[in-house]
C-alpha cells in the first residue's frame, strides 16, 4: 500500500500550539507503541517545528519518551557551518536535543563540512548503516516518522520547485540550490521519504493557505504535492492555515 497526498488524513486544530501538542503526543505514542528496536524520526526544519521542540523538552513531556530508543535524523539541512543561525540541527539541538537524555550517537545531523555533494553521500551512508541495507525494501520502512513542513512556494524538506533532485529515483539524499531561499541544501529525496511508516506535515499560519489547499488536492505541480509514503500521511494544520476549508 502506498498513500499519496489525496489520501492524506487532515486534522485541523485551533492554533499552532495545538498542532505542536498533537505532534508531541503522536511522537510519545509512537515510541510507546513500537515494541522492538529503535524509533527512527526525521525532523523537519524551518520555524514551524520550534514550538514542538519546546513542548517536548518540557520535563513532564520529555519523561514520557524513552529517548534511549529514539534515533534522530533530518529531512533537510541548510549547507551552513555547524551552529549557524540558519542550521536546522542547531535549532533542534538548542530547543530539544540538548535538553533530553538522548544518547549523542543516536542524533544524526546532516554533515555540512565538506562539499554539498560529498556531504550528501556521507549522509546516505549514515542512513544505510541505520537501516542495515543499501536498498530500501517495501514493508520495512527506513523511518517510523518523517516530519515535513510546507513552504509558501510549495516546497517541502528542501525539495524546491524546478530542482533536479525532484527527479531522483535512487539516492536517499540529494542536494538543492534554490534560487528563492538562502543556502545550498541537503535533502531527503522522494524515495527516502516514501520509505516511512508515517509522514506528518505540520502546517501553520495564514500565509500557508494557498499551498495547503493545493497540497490537500495532491497537486503534483508543487513538490510537496508529490509526496507519497508506503505507510500513512497525516496533515496537522491550524485553523489559520486551513482557511475556509477548516
Ligand atoms: O527551508 C525550509 O522550509 C520549510 C518550511 O519552513 P517554515 O519556516 O515555513 O516552517 C521547512 O519545512 C524545511 O525543513 C526548511 O529547511
XYZ file of N, CA and C and ligand atoms in Angstrom:
754
model
N 0.836 -1.200 0.000
C 0.000 0.000 0.000
C 0.875 1.257 0.000
N 0.599 2.178 -0.890
C 1.242 3.492 -0.733
C 0.141 4.543 -0.625
N 0.450 5.582 0.103
C -0.518 6.674 0.277
C 0.013 7.902 -0.447
N -0.846 8.557 -1.227
C -0.446 9.832 -1.821
C -1.199 10.956 -1.112
N -0.916 12.194 -1.529
C -1.457 13.332 -0.788
C -2.982 13.393 -0.822
N -3.569 12.875 -1.893
C -5.041 12.927 -1.960
C -5.678 12.035 -0.907
N -4.889 11.099 -0.375
C -5.428 10.183 0.634
C -4.869 10.464 2.029
N -4.294 11.634 2.179
C -3.778 12.026 3.498
C -4.947 12.295 4.442
N -4.736 11.986 5.711
C -5.720 12.352 6.740
C -5.388 13.781 7.183
N -6.418 14.609 7.264
C -6.192 16.006 7.649
C -6.843 16.262 8.996
N -6.046 16.807 9.909
C -6.596 17.183 11.225
C -6.396 18.691 11.384
N -7.490 19.403 11.543
C -7.384 20.857 11.713
C -7.538 21.189 13.193
N -6.538 21.867 13.733
C -6.523 22.196 15.156
C -6.563 23.709 15.331
N -6.889 24.121 16.540
C -7.171 25.540 16.775
C -6.031 26.476 16.364
N -4.836 26.194 16.865
C -3.732 27.116 16.584
C -2.411 26.341 16.545
N -1.321 27.083 16.356
C -0.024 26.410 16.179
C 0.386 25.649 17.445
N -0.046 26.139 18.599
C 0.305 25.421 19.834
C -0.407 24.072 19.884
N -1.661 24.056 19.461
C -2.408 22.784 19.447
C -1.786 21.810 18.441
N -1.293 22.329 17.323
C -0.623 21.474 16.330
C 0.641 20.868 16.949
N 1.426 21.713 17.625
C 2.668 21.225 18.238
C 2.360 20.188 19.315
N 1.313 20.429 20.101
C 0.940 19.495 21.169
C 0.490 18.155 20.584
N -0.288 18.205 19.513
C -0.760 16.970 18.871
C 0.429 16.159 18.335
N 1.387 16.868 17.745
C 2.572 16.185 17.219
C 3.395 15.585 18.350
N 3.503 16.310 19.460
C 4.252 15.793 20.613
C 3.595 14.507 21.123
N 2.264 14.513 21.213
C 1.547 13.312 21.691
C 1.756 12.143 20.730
N 1.754 12.448 19.451
C 1.946 11.409 18.427
C 3.338 10.781 18.542
N 4.340 11.603 18.777
C 5.702 11.078 18.941
C 5.783 10.193 20.186
N 5.201 10.664 21.273
C 5.226 9.895 22.525
C 4.558 8.538 22.306
N 3.389 8.579 21.636
C 2.630 7.347 21.372
C 3.426 6.383 20.482
N 4.064 6.921 19.465
C 4.810 6.073 18.519
C 5.930 5.324 19.238
N 6.648 6.025 20.110
C 7.749 5.368 20.827
C 7.187 4.306 21.775
N 6.073 4.636 22.453
C 5.484 3.656 23.385
C 4.986 2.426 22.653
N 4.379 2.629 21.480
C 3.710 1.516 20.805
C 4.654 0.610 20.023
N 5.822 1.135 19.628
C 6.753 0.278 18.880
C 7.411 -0.672 19.881
N 7.151 -1.941 19.693
C 7.578 -2.930 20.694
C 9.084 -3.123 20.711
N 9.691 -3.147 19.520
C 11.102 -3.522 19.451
C 11.894 -2.549 18.612
N 13.160 -2.443 18.926
C 14.078 -1.691 18.066
C 13.973 -0.191 18.262
N 14.795 0.483 17.501
C 14.856 1.941 17.561
C 13.687 2.575 16.802
N 13.322 3.768 17.232
C 12.304 4.560 16.535
C 13.056 5.644 15.756
N 12.997 5.546 14.420
C 13.763 6.490 13.588
C 12.854 7.629 13.133
N 13.259 8.839 13.531
C 12.436 10.020 13.251
C 13.252 11.024 12.451
N 12.697 11.487 11.325
C 13.335 12.568 10.565
C 12.624 13.871 10.920
N 13.373 14.831 11.443
C 12.786 16.113 11.842
C 12.723 17.064 10.658
N 11.719 17.907 10.659
C 11.668 18.973 9.663
C 12.424 20.189 10.198
N 12.690 21.132 9.295
C 13.434 22.327 9.685
C 12.553 23.563 9.618
N 13.207 24.711 9.517
C 12.455 25.964 9.441
C 11.895 26.356 10.796
N 10.906 27.232 10.775
C 10.394 27.790 12.036
C 9.265 26.964 12.658
N 8.481 26.269 11.825
C 7.258 25.611 12.338
C 7.521 24.617 13.475
N 8.563 23.764 13.410
C 8.697 22.763 14.484
C 9.241 23.304 15.806
N 9.591 24.590 15.845
C 10.215 25.101 17.076
C 9.302 24.976 18.298
N 8.006 25.212 18.097
C 7.061 25.080 19.223
C 7.006 23.632 19.712
N 7.023 22.707 18.761
C 7.032 21.281 19.115
C 8.272 20.958 19.950
N 9.441 21.424 19.491
C 10.677 21.124 20.218
C 10.585 21.650 21.650
N 10.072 22.860 21.799
C 9.982 23.452 23.141
C 9.014 22.653 24.020
N 7.924 22.213 23.450
C 6.937 21.430 24.226
C 7.540 20.091 24.646
N 8.190 19.413 23.699
C 8.755 18.085 24.004
C 9.880 18.152 25.030
N 10.540 19.302 25.093
C 11.660 19.453 26.028
C 11.191 19.701 27.459
N 9.903 20.046 27.618
C 9.406 20.270 28.983
C 9.509 18.955 29.772
N 9.998 19.013 31.011
C 10.258 17.782 31.768
C 9.078 16.804 31.799
N 7.839 17.306 31.964
C 6.699 16.380 32.055
C 6.435 15.678 30.718
N 6.822 16.296 29.598
C 6.664 15.649 28.289
C 7.878 14.753 28.014
N 9.071 15.302 28.243
C 10.307 14.581 27.923
C 10.364 13.236 28.649
N 9.846 13.207 29.879
C 9.946 11.950 30.621
C 8.981 10.871 30.107
N 8.082 11.243 29.226
C 7.172 10.237 28.653
C 7.794 9.494 27.460
N 9.002 9.922 27.073
C 9.668 9.284 25.928
C 10.888 8.514 26.431
N 11.018 7.265 25.974
C 12.238 6.516 26.253
C 13.250 6.905 25.169
N 14.025 7.962 25.452
C 14.927 8.523 24.436
C 16.025 7.543 24.042
N 16.277 6.537 24.873
C 17.334 5.576 24.518
C 16.920 4.738 23.310
N 15.630 4.803 22.936
C 15.150 4.020 21.794
C 14.924 4.882 20.547
N 15.248 6.177 20.677
C 14.951 7.103 19.571
C 16.222 7.432 18.784
N 16.101 7.463 17.471
C 17.198 7.960 16.622
C 16.672 9.141 15.821
N 17.429 10.218 15.863
C 17.009 11.452 15.193
C 17.799 11.668 13.901
N 17.060 11.931 12.835
C 17.629 12.282 11.527
C 16.977 13.600 11.093
N 17.349 14.066 9.933
C 16.769 15.321 9.426
C 16.232 15.134 8.013
N 15.140 15.821 7.747
C 14.561 15.806 6.404
C 15.347 16.677 5.448
N 15.943 17.735 5.994
C 16.795 18.595 5.162
C 17.671 19.460 6.053
N 18.683 20.034 5.427
C 19.575 20.925 6.169
C 20.125 21.981 5.228
N 20.316 23.164 5.789
C 20.982 24.221 5.031
C 22.486 23.964 5.124
N 23.210 24.135 4.009
C 24.637 23.813 3.998
C 25.428 24.984 4.589
N 25.349 25.084 5.913
C 25.975 26.187 6.641
C 26.852 25.572 7.743
N 27.834 26.324 8.245
C 28.692 25.766 9.293
C 27.881 25.361 10.520
N 28.407 24.375 11.245
C 27.763 23.881 12.461
C 27.450 25.058 13.401
N 26.259 25.093 13.943
C 25.909 26.133 14.905
C 25.395 27.422 14.265
N 25.415 27.504 12.933
C 24.922 28.692 12.213
C 23.458 28.936 12.577
N 23.061 30.215 12.605
C 21.689 30.560 12.993
C 20.641 29.938 12.066
N 21.007 29.627 10.821
C 20.031 29.033 9.892
C 20.076 27.503 9.868
N 20.889 26.908 10.717
C 21.010 25.441 10.706
C 19.790 24.794 11.366
N 19.187 23.872 10.664
C 18.034 23.163 11.238
C 18.446 22.356 12.470
N 19.626 21.727 12.386
C 20.086 20.935 13.535
C 20.386 21.828 14.743
N 20.984 22.993 14.488
C 21.302 23.887 15.626
C 20.027 24.240 16.377
N 18.967 24.486 15.637
C 17.697 24.846 16.257
C 17.127 23.672 17.068
N 17.136 22.481 16.479
C 16.606 21.300 17.189
C 17.464 20.973 18.409
N 18.781 21.147 18.248
C 19.683 20.855 19.371
C 19.441 21.829 20.525
N 19.328 23.105 20.180
C 19.163 24.110 21.237
C 17.827 23.947 21.970
N 16.767 23.725 21.197
C 15.435 23.715 21.808
C 15.036 22.368 22.395
N 15.594 21.279 21.855
C 15.141 19.952 22.288
C 16.280 18.998 22.665
N 17.167 18.744 21.708
C 18.063 17.592 21.870
C 19.065 17.765 23.012
N 19.440 19.007 23.296
C 20.378 19.235 24.408
C 19.650 19.182 25.757
N 18.340 19.084 25.718
C 17.557 19.147 26.962
C 16.946 17.809 27.357
N 17.141 16.776 26.509
C 16.591 15.460 26.831
C 17.727 14.447 26.835
N 17.437 13.256 27.418
C 18.537 12.307 27.618
C 18.680 11.360 26.431
N 18.866 11.936 25.248
C 19.084 11.080 24.079
C 20.592 10.867 23.915
N 21.027 9.606 23.739
C 22.467 9.373 23.537
C 22.965 10.122 22.291
N 24.124 10.766 22.416
C 24.661 11.586 21.315
C 24.799 10.770 20.029
N 25.146 9.486 20.166
C 25.364 8.643 18.975
C 24.068 8.378 18.218
N 22.931 8.714 18.832
C 21.637 8.483 18.166
C 21.050 9.749 17.531
N 21.865 10.795 17.525
C 21.457 12.031 16.833
C 22.332 12.158 15.589
N 21.696 12.246 14.431
C 22.427 12.217 13.164
C 22.170 13.484 12.354
N 22.911 14.569 12.673
C 22.765 15.774 11.851
C 23.290 15.525 10.448
N 22.746 16.237 9.480
C 23.309 16.159 8.136
C 24.653 16.889 8.155
N 25.711 16.280 7.625
C 27.021 16.938 7.682
C 27.083 18.137 6.744
N 27.885 19.130 7.109
C 27.988 20.331 6.269
C 29.426 20.831 6.153
N 30.397 19.953 6.453
C 31.794 20.436 6.487
C 32.520 20.255 5.153
N 32.045 19.364 4.307
C 32.725 19.120 3.019
C 31.922 19.794 1.903
N 32.053 19.328 0.657
C 31.205 19.903 -0.395
C 29.798 19.350 -0.209
N 28.833 20.031 -0.788
C 27.446 19.601 -0.592
C 27.238 18.183 -1.158
N 27.902 17.856 -2.264
C 27.759 16.510 -2.856
C 28.403 15.457 -1.957
N 29.582 15.785 -1.414
C 30.253 14.826 -0.512
C 29.429 14.623 0.756
N 28.863 15.703 1.256
C 28.058 15.591 2.479
C 26.786 14.771 2.233
N 26.201 14.919 1.047
C 25.013 14.111 0.722
C 25.385 12.631 0.686
N 26.553 12.319 0.096
C 26.998 10.918 0.033
C 27.266 10.385 1.435
N 27.837 11.212 2.302
C 28.100 10.758 3.687
C 26.788 10.462 4.410
N 25.798 11.323 4.206
C 24.527 11.111 4.922
C 23.807 9.881 4.393
N 23.970 9.620 3.105
C 23.432 8.384 2.527
C 24.000 7.184 3.308
N 25.321 7.215 3.565
C 25.958 6.107 4.302
C 25.426 6.016 5.729
N 25.204 7.157 6.358
C 24.655 7.159 7.727
C 23.290 6.465 7.726
N 22.473 6.814 6.742
C 21.130 6.217 6.672
C 21.207 4.725 6.360
N 22.100 4.355 5.445
C 22.236 2.927 5.098
C 22.652 2.112 6.311
N 23.545 2.701 7.109
C 24.008 1.984 8.304
C 22.857 1.817 9.303
N 22.080 2.861 9.479
C 20.948 2.785 10.422
C 19.919 1.769 9.918
N 19.737 1.719 8.606
C 18.717 0.841 8.011
C 19.218 -0.612 7.910
N 20.565 -0.746 7.817
C 21.154 -2.082 7.720
C 21.105 -2.657 6.325
N 20.979 -1.807 5.325
C 20.957 -2.271 3.928
C 21.169 -1.064 3.014
N 21.578 -1.333 1.783
C 21.800 -0.233 0.845
C 20.628 -0.076 -0.132
N 19.663 -0.976 -0.014
C 18.452 -0.849 -0.848
C 17.233 -0.809 0.056
N 16.298 0.054 -0.266
C 15.073 0.141 0.532
C 14.159 -1.022 0.178
N 13.639 -1.668 1.201
C 12.733 -2.806 0.971
C 11.304 -2.381 1.307
N 10.383 -2.737 0.441
C 8.969 -2.448 0.718
C 8.559 -3.197 1.982
N 7.785 -2.557 2.826
C 7.310 -3.219 4.051
C 8.283 -3.117 5.206
N 9.437 -2.525 4.953
C 10.410 -2.317 6.045
C 10.884 -0.871 5.943
N 10.080 0.059 6.500
C 10.373 1.476 6.291
C 11.669 1.948 6.953
N 12.334 2.851 6.247
C 13.545 3.494 6.772
C 13.204 4.331 8.004
N 12.081 5.032 7.951
C 11.695 5.929 9.050
C 10.356 5.505 9.660
N 10.259 5.639 10.982
C 8.959 5.479 11.631
C 8.118 6.728 11.402
N 8.776 7.881 11.500
C 8.072 9.146 11.241
C 8.978 10.060 10.423
N 8.433 10.624 9.360
C 9.098 11.741 8.671
C 8.227 12.973 8.898
N 8.786 13.955 9.589
C 8.077 15.230 9.766
C 8.425 16.140 8.601
N 7.433 16.809 8.068
C 7.663 17.730 6.956
C 6.985 19.062 7.221
N 7.520 20.100 6.620
C 6.876 21.413 6.634
C 6.380 21.731 5.234
N 5.880 22.928 5.082
C 5.361 23.361 3.772
C 5.793 24.805 3.541
N 6.549 25.026 2.481
C 6.966 26.389 2.159
C 5.867 27.119 1.398
N 5.932 28.440 1.408
C 4.897 29.215 0.707
C 5.014 29.066 -0.811
N 6.124 28.469 -1.281
C 6.269 28.162 -2.716
C 5.946 26.696 -3.007
N 5.465 25.978 -1.996
C 5.086 24.573 -2.192
C 6.214 23.591 -1.949
N 7.401 24.084 -1.523
C 8.482 23.116 -1.254
C 8.226 22.400 0.058
N 8.869 21.262 0.182
C 8.867 20.544 1.460
C 10.240 19.916 1.601
N 10.698 19.683 2.849
C 12.116 19.379 3.080
C 12.898 20.420 2.263
N 13.901 20.039 1.459
C 14.473 21.026 0.519
C 14.212 20.568 -0.914
N 13.018 20.053 -1.131
C 12.544 19.713 -2.476
C 11.845 20.966 -3.009
N 12.627 21.812 -3.675
C 12.125 23.109 -4.175
C 11.690 22.989 -5.631
N 10.739 23.821 -6.043
C 10.290 23.794 -7.435
C 11.463 23.927 -8.411
N 11.448 23.091 -9.451
C 12.441 23.201 -10.526
C 13.784 22.557 -10.237
N 13.993 22.022 -9.044
C 15.296 21.439 -8.706
C 15.436 20.024 -9.294
N 16.599 19.704 -9.871
C 16.816 18.355 -10.427
C 16.574 17.227 -9.416
N 16.797 17.518 -8.119
C 16.625 16.456 -7.108
C 15.184 15.922 -7.084
N 14.249 16.684 -7.622
C 12.856 16.202 -7.663
C 12.716 14.944 -8.520
N 13.661 14.762 -9.441
C 13.579 13.595 -10.339
C 14.391 12.406 -9.817
N 15.035 12.561 -8.656
C 15.884 11.489 -8.137
C 15.054 10.254 -7.781
N 15.455 9.123 -8.348
C 14.673 7.902 -8.117
C 15.398 6.900 -7.228
N 16.754 7.081 -7.087
C 17.542 6.064 -6.408
C 18.139 6.531 -5.079
N 18.899 7.630 -5.151
C 19.596 8.098 -3.932
C 18.576 8.490 -2.868
N 18.970 8.360 -1.616
C 18.088 8.707 -0.497
C 18.300 10.160 -0.064
N 19.479 10.681 -0.436
C 19.833 12.057 -0.058
C 20.272 12.796 -1.308
N 19.797 14.030 -1.468
C 20.173 14.814 -2.642
C 20.548 16.224 -2.239
N 20.836 17.034 -3.246
C 21.244 18.417 -2.990
C 20.316 19.366 -3.731
N 20.263 20.588 -3.247
C 19.445 21.605 -3.916
C 20.140 22.952 -3.764
N 19.953 23.796 -4.748
C 20.489 25.163 -4.682
C 19.350 26.098 -5.070
N 18.374 26.260 -4.158
C 17.183 27.029 -4.525
C 17.499 28.499 -4.808
N 16.837 29.039 -5.838
C 17.046 30.464 -6.156
C 16.221 31.347 -5.223
N 15.211 30.752 -4.618
C 14.249 31.542 -3.840
C 14.475 31.464 -2.327
N 15.514 30.741 -1.908
C 15.751 30.589 -0.462
C 17.253 30.562 -0.227
N 17.689 30.990 0.957
C 19.127 31.043 1.193
C 19.790 29.677 1.330
N 21.045 29.602 0.955
C 21.942 28.460 1.185
C 21.662 27.270 0.255
N 22.746 26.594 -0.089
C 22.618 25.271 -0.706
C 22.021 24.347 0.362
N 21.440 23.261 -0.094
C 20.733 22.383 0.856
C 21.096 20.916 0.622
N 20.946 20.141 1.703
C 20.865 18.677 1.614
C 19.416 18.327 1.882
N 18.939 17.314 1.229
C 17.528 16.945 1.449
C 17.316 15.451 1.272
N 16.382 14.911 2.025
C 15.905 13.567 1.705
C 15.209 13.656 0.359
N 15.281 12.576 -0.394
C 14.633 12.519 -1.707
C 13.235 11.903 -1.555
N 12.472 11.941 -2.629
C 11.140 11.294 -2.591
C 11.228 9.809 -2.189
N 12.170 9.007 -2.771
C 12.182 7.589 -2.368
C 12.471 7.393 -0.885
N 13.344 8.222 -0.316
C 13.652 8.068 1.124
C 12.438 8.437 1.966
N 11.756 9.512 1.591
C 10.574 9.936 2.366
C 9.472 8.885 2.242
N 9.380 8.291 1.057
C 8.324 7.275 0.849
C 8.543 6.043 1.717
N 9.795 5.792 2.120
C 10.085 4.626 2.955
C 9.832 4.996 4.421
N 8.571 5.155 4.729
C 8.175 5.671 6.049
C 6.879 5.008 6.491
N 6.783 4.770 7.804
C 5.513 4.268 8.335
C 4.489 5.394 8.413
N 4.992 6.614 8.607
C 4.103 7.774 8.748
C 4.839 9.044 8.319
N 4.197 9.805 7.453
C 4.671 11.159 7.123
C 3.694 12.132 7.770
N 4.230 13.108 8.484
C 3.347 14.118 9.094
C 3.773 15.512 8.634
N 2.859 16.215 7.999
C 3.085 17.619 7.659
C 2.576 18.485 8.810
N 3.400 19.434 9.249
C 2.951 20.447 10.213
C 2.792 21.745 9.426
N 1.582 22.282 9.398
C 1.324 23.480 8.579
C 0.548 24.495 9.415
N 1.162 25.636 9.654
C 0.507 26.657 10.479
C 0.659 28.041 9.852
N -0.324 28.884 10.125
C -0.243 30.289 9.718
C -0.974 30.570 8.417
N -1.554 31.777 8.334
C -2.411 32.076 7.179
C -1.633 32.238 5.880
N -0.308 32.461 5.976
C 0.467 32.554 4.723
C 0.579 31.201 4.010
N 0.142 30.126 4.673
C 0.210 28.792 4.057
C -1.122 28.386 3.405
N -2.144 29.256 3.492
C -3.483 28.879 2.991
C -3.456 28.387 1.530
N -2.887 29.164 0.587
C -2.980 28.711 -0.812
C -2.261 27.377 -1.055
N -1.075 27.211 -0.449
C -0.316 25.970 -0.704
C -0.929 24.777 0.021
N -1.501 25.028 1.202
C -2.135 23.891 1.894
C -3.326 23.384 1.078
N -4.070 24.290 0.478
C -5.204 23.856 -0.349
C -4.699 22.992 -1.514
N -3.582 23.400 -2.134
C -3.037 22.613 -3.256
C -2.446 21.292 -2.769
N -1.838 21.316 -1.584
C -1.271 20.076 -1.021
C -2.378 19.058 -0.790
N -3.494 19.527 -0.227
C -4.614 18.616 0.075
C -5.187 18.011 -1.189
N -5.079 18.740 -2.302
C -5.592 18.195 -3.574
C -4.592 17.254 -4.231
N -3.375 17.151 -3.648
C -2.330 16.341 -4.274
C -1.857 16.949 -5.578
N -1.745 18.274 -5.597
C -1.331 18.986 -6.809
C 0.139 18.675 -7.115
N 0.359 17.876 -8.129
C 1.713 17.419 -8.469
C 2.589 18.492 -9.080
N 2.046 19.692 -9.312
C 2.899 20.753 -9.852
C 3.661 21.485 -8.740
N 3.371 21.162 -7.493
C 4.217 21.666 -6.396
C 4.928 20.459 -5.771
N 6.198 20.656 -5.349
C 6.961 19.499 -4.848
C 6.279 18.742 -3.715
N 5.672 19.458 -2.778
C 5.033 18.777 -1.646
C 3.849 17.914 -2.094
N 3.207 18.302 -3.180
C 2.041 17.559 -3.673
C 2.386 16.180 -4.207
N 3.684 15.934 -4.421
C 4.119 14.639 -4.976
C 4.628 13.672 -3.913
N 4.522 14.062 -2.641
C 4.980 13.164 -1.560
C 4.079 11.933 -1.499
N 4.726 10.777 -1.364
C 3.984 9.551 -1.060
C 4.676 8.860 0.121
N 3.935 7.974 0.762
C 4.502 7.175 1.856
C 4.009 5.748 1.692
N 4.870 4.799 2.029
C 4.382 3.408 1.998
C 3.492 3.145 3.213
N 3.458 4.079 4.132
C 2.556 3.989 5.275
C 1.422 4.990 5.129
N 1.284 5.845 6.148
C 0.185 6.827 6.137
C 0.733 8.240 6.016
N -0.128 9.147 5.604
C 0.232 10.576 5.585
C -0.816 11.331 6.393
N -0.329 12.168 7.296
C -1.196 12.971 8.149
C -0.799 14.437 7.969
N -1.796 15.287 7.835
C -1.531 16.735 7.829
C -2.110 17.306 9.119
N -1.249 17.903 9.942
C -1.721 18.618 11.127
C -1.644 20.099 10.791
N -2.803 20.726 10.676
C -2.845 22.141 10.270
C -3.593 22.939 11.317
N -3.249 24.205 11.454
C -4.075 25.036 12.328
C -5.169 25.730 11.506
N -6.113 26.304 12.222
C -7.275 26.913 11.529
C -6.816 28.027 10.593
N -5.782 28.749 10.989
C -5.304 29.854 10.140
C -4.826 29.330 8.780
N -4.095 28.214 8.790
C -3.573 27.658 7.535
C -4.669 26.971 6.724
N -5.626 26.380 7.442
C -6.695 25.652 6.736
C -7.679 26.616 6.084
N -7.726 27.864 6.566
C -8.594 28.882 5.970
C -10.031 28.428 5.975
N -10.754 28.729 4.912
C -12.190 28.424 4.922
C -12.483 26.932 4.720
N -11.407 26.140 4.404
C -11.617 24.691 4.261
C -11.746 24.014 5.623
N -11.406 24.753 6.707
C -11.345 24.104 8.030
C -12.736 23.796 8.557
O 13.502 25.923 4.274
C 12.708 25.216 4.843
O 11.370 25.495 4.766
C 10.352 24.574 5.144
C 9.194 25.399 5.696
O 9.711 26.206 6.761
P 8.795 27.069 7.766
O 9.755 28.077 8.360
O 7.726 27.714 6.956
O 8.279 26.131 8.788
C 10.863 23.547 6.129
O 9.902 22.532 6.318
C 12.199 22.984 5.691
O 12.607 21.939 6.547
C 13.156 24.113 5.736
O 14.515 23.784 5.634
